[in-house]
Tab-separated table of C-alpha atoms in Angstrom:
chain	number	residue	atom	x	y	z
A	1447	MET	CA	50.195	-9.260	35.685
A	1448	PRO	CA	47.723	-9.085	38.596
A	1449	PRO	CA	45.052	-6.358	38.489
A	1450	ARG	CA	45.810	-3.182	40.379
A	1451	SER	CA	43.979	-2.468	43.559
A	1452	PRO	CA	41.821	0.697	43.547
A	1453	ASP	CA	44.281	2.285	45.968
A	1454	ALA	CA	47.083	1.965	43.393
A	1455	VAL	CA	45.334	4.164	40.758
A	1456	ASP	CA	46.400	7.781	40.900
A	1457	PRO	CA	43.722	10.417	41.669
A	1458	GLU	CA	44.260	12.211	38.345
A	1459	SER	CA	43.365	9.043	36.397
A	1460	ILE	CA	40.264	8.573	38.521
A	1461	GLN	CA	39.180	12.165	37.807
A	1462	ILE	CA	39.797	11.714	34.074
A	1463	ALA	CA	37.662	8.548	34.133
A	1464	ARG	CA	34.872	10.346	36.047
A	1465	ASP	CA	34.954	13.286	33.624
A	1466	PHE	CA	34.793	10.918	30.669
A	1467	MET	CA	31.835	9.014	32.164
A	1468	SER	CA	30.050	12.302	32.854
A	1469	TYR	CA	30.693	13.405	29.267
A	1470	CYS	CA	29.297	10.100	27.960
A	1471	ASP	CA	26.202	10.348	30.176
A	1472	THR	CA	25.527	13.936	29.063
A	1473	ASN	CA	25.899	13.098	25.384
A	1474	LEU	CA	23.835	9.935	25.703
A	1475	VAL	CA	20.955	12.029	27.039
A	1476	ALA	CA	21.388	14.537	24.192
A	1477	PHE	CA	21.595	11.812	21.527
A	1478	SER	CA	18.554	10.062	23.001
A	1479	ALA	CA	16.560	13.303	22.850
A	1480	VAL	CA	17.523	13.853	19.202
A	1481	ALA	CA	16.667	10.243	18.307
A	1482	GLU	CA	13.305	10.559	20.054
A	1483	ARG	CA	12.487	13.792	18.166
A	1484	GLU	CA	13.448	12.175	14.857
A	1485	GLU	CA	11.287	9.127	15.619
A	1486	MET	CA	8.344	11.403	16.444
A	1487	GLN	CA	8.855	13.304	13.160
A	1488	ILE	CA	8.948	10.045	11.185
A	1489	ASN	CA	5.732	8.902	12.871
A	1490	ASP	CA	4.089	12.274	12.118
A	1491	ASP	CA	5.221	12.023	8.474
A	1492	LYS	CA	3.785	8.506	8.215
A	1493	ARG	CA	0.488	9.624	9.741
A	1494	VAL	CA	0.127	12.655	7.438
A	1495	THR	CA	1.239	10.765	4.327
A	1496	SER	CA	-1.177	7.926	4.974
A	1497	ARG	CA	-4.005	10.490	5.012
A	1498	THR	CA	-3.101	12.552	1.924
A	1499	CYS	CA	-4.455	11.494	-1.463
A	1500	THR	CA	-1.657	10.986	-3.986
A	1501	PHE	CA	-3.787	12.399	-6.804
A	1502	CYS	CA	-5.858	15.294	-5.428
A	1503	LYS	CA	-3.624	16.002	-2.394
A	1504	ARG	CA	-6.615	16.357	-0.069
A	1505	GLU	CA	-6.085	15.211	3.500
A	1506	SER	CA	-8.607	12.798	4.947
A	1507	ARG	CA	-9.433	12.058	8.574
A	1508	VAL	CA	-9.371	8.343	7.841
A	1509	ASN	CA	-6.627	6.273	6.254
A	1510	LEU	CA	-6.822	6.089	2.488
A	1511	GLN	CA	-6.752	3.035	0.244
A	1512	SER	CA	-3.285	2.086	-1.024
A	1513	CYS	CA	-2.513	1.115	-4.587
A	1514	PRO	CA	-2.935	-2.677	-4.565
A	1515	ARG	CA	0.234	-3.135	-6.648
A	1516	CYS	CA	2.959	-0.873	-5.246
A	1517	LYS	CA	1.327	0.003	-1.897
A	1518	ALA	CA	2.945	3.466	-2.096
A	1519	ALA	CA	0.230	5.611	-3.679
A	1520	ARG	CA	-2.869	6.361	-1.576
A	1521	TYR	CA	-6.270	7.505	-2.787
A	1522	CYS	CA	-9.410	8.943	-1.238
A	1523	ASP	CA	-11.687	7.162	-3.744
A	1524	GLU	CA	-11.764	5.099	-6.941
A	1525	GLU	CA	-12.148	8.235	-9.065
A	1526	CYS	CA	-8.773	9.614	-7.891
A	1527	GLN	CA	-7.157	6.194	-8.239
A	1528	ARG	CA	-8.369	5.776	-11.828
A	1529	ALA	CA	-7.408	9.329	-12.817
A	1530	ASP	CA	-3.894	8.957	-11.384
A	1531	TYR	CA	-3.472	5.518	-12.952
A	1532	LYS	CA	-4.418	6.856	-16.389
A	1533	GLY	CA	-2.175	9.886	-15.878
A	1534	SER	CA	1.227	8.753	-14.638
A	1535	HIS	CA	0.856	6.144	-11.931
A	1536	ARG	CA	0.507	3.220	-14.357
A	1537	ARG	CA	4.056	3.800	-15.649
A	1538	ASP	CA	5.486	4.615	-12.205
A	1539	CYS	CA	3.858	1.628	-10.572
A	1540	ALA	CA	5.053	-0.795	-13.260
A	1541	GLU	CA	8.626	0.544	-13.092
A	1542	PHE	CA	8.954	0.447	-9.330
A	1543	VAL	CA	6.889	-2.515	-8.183
A	1544	HIS	CA	9.776	-4.911	-8.963
A	1545	PRO	CA	12.998	-2.871	-9.211
A	1546	PRO	CA	16.395	-4.566	-9.318
A	1547	ARG	CA	17.578	-5.600	-5.859
A	1548	THR	CA	21.283	-4.890	-6.148
A	1549	ARG	CA	23.546	-2.708	-4.064
A	1550	ALA	CA	23.946	-0.443	-7.106
A	1551	PHE	CA	20.337	0.632	-6.569
A	1552	ARG	CA	20.395	0.669	-2.766
A	1553	THR	CA	22.694	3.057	-0.969
A	1554	HIS	CA	21.844	1.621	2.441
A	1555	LEU	CA	19.720	-1.129	3.918
A	1556	ILE	CA	16.321	-0.162	5.287
A	1557	GLY	CA	15.412	-2.966	7.653
A	1558	ASP	CA	12.810	-5.328	6.263
A	1559	GLU	CA	11.207	-2.650	4.069
A	1560	THR	CA	11.615	-2.889	0.314
A	1561	TYR	CA	11.380	0.889	0.011
A	1562	PRO	CA	11.359	3.820	2.436
A	1563	HIS	CA	7.947	4.664	3.856
A	1564	SER	CA	5.786	6.708	1.503
A	1565	PRO	CA	8.163	7.156	-1.400
A	1566	ILE	CA	7.763	9.825	-4.018
A	1567	PHE	CA	8.220	8.282	-7.447
A	1568	ALA	CA	11.280	9.393	-9.372
A	1569	HIS	CA	10.586	11.244	-12.603
A	1570	ALA	CA	12.630	12.836	-15.397
A	1571	HIS	CA	15.133	10.034	-15.799
A	1572	GLU	CA	15.616	9.068	-19.435
A	1573	ASP	CA	17.010	5.646	-18.587
A	1574	GLY	CA	14.141	4.812	-16.232
A	1575	ILE	CA	16.458	4.680	-13.249
A	1576	GLY	CA	15.725	7.035	-10.414
A	1577	CYS	CA	15.679	7.491	-6.694
A	1578	TRP	CA	13.068	6.765	-4.082
A	1579	ILE	CA	12.777	9.789	-1.843
A	1580	SER	CA	10.691	9.360	1.277
A	1581	THR	CA	8.959	11.957	3.389
A	1582	GLY	CA	11.357	10.940	6.153
A	1583	ASN	CA	14.281	12.419	4.184
A	1584	LYS	CA	15.665	9.028	3.246
A	1585	ILE	CA	16.969	8.562	-0.286
A	1586	ASP	CA	17.312	5.187	-1.950
A	1587	CYS	CA	18.996	5.384	-5.386
């Protein structure tokens, strides 16, 4: 069947198509604005988290040193790192540095990252299985 010429399309169909395109354009702008705000919030969360000591919770003007093993915990100095490691981080770090990589433990893929940015270690799980919860409101169980 040969394509219709533009003259053969009824005016009502043309108006419906224009309205639909206008609707799509309007919503695209709205969705883009929301996505941009969310991206800015994620970047702010990353910036703040990278400057807050995991142990003493003080915020620093410079980036802190990450735990050399898990890369998730951040410390303002060796004293905080040692104190946290002796307290609870040793267990947390050992449990989560090499977790199982199965879909049962991952509810969704997160790009090339092994874990969400700046996870909070899961606690209070008798079986040692928990969830990674990031400051960006992402959960990885």
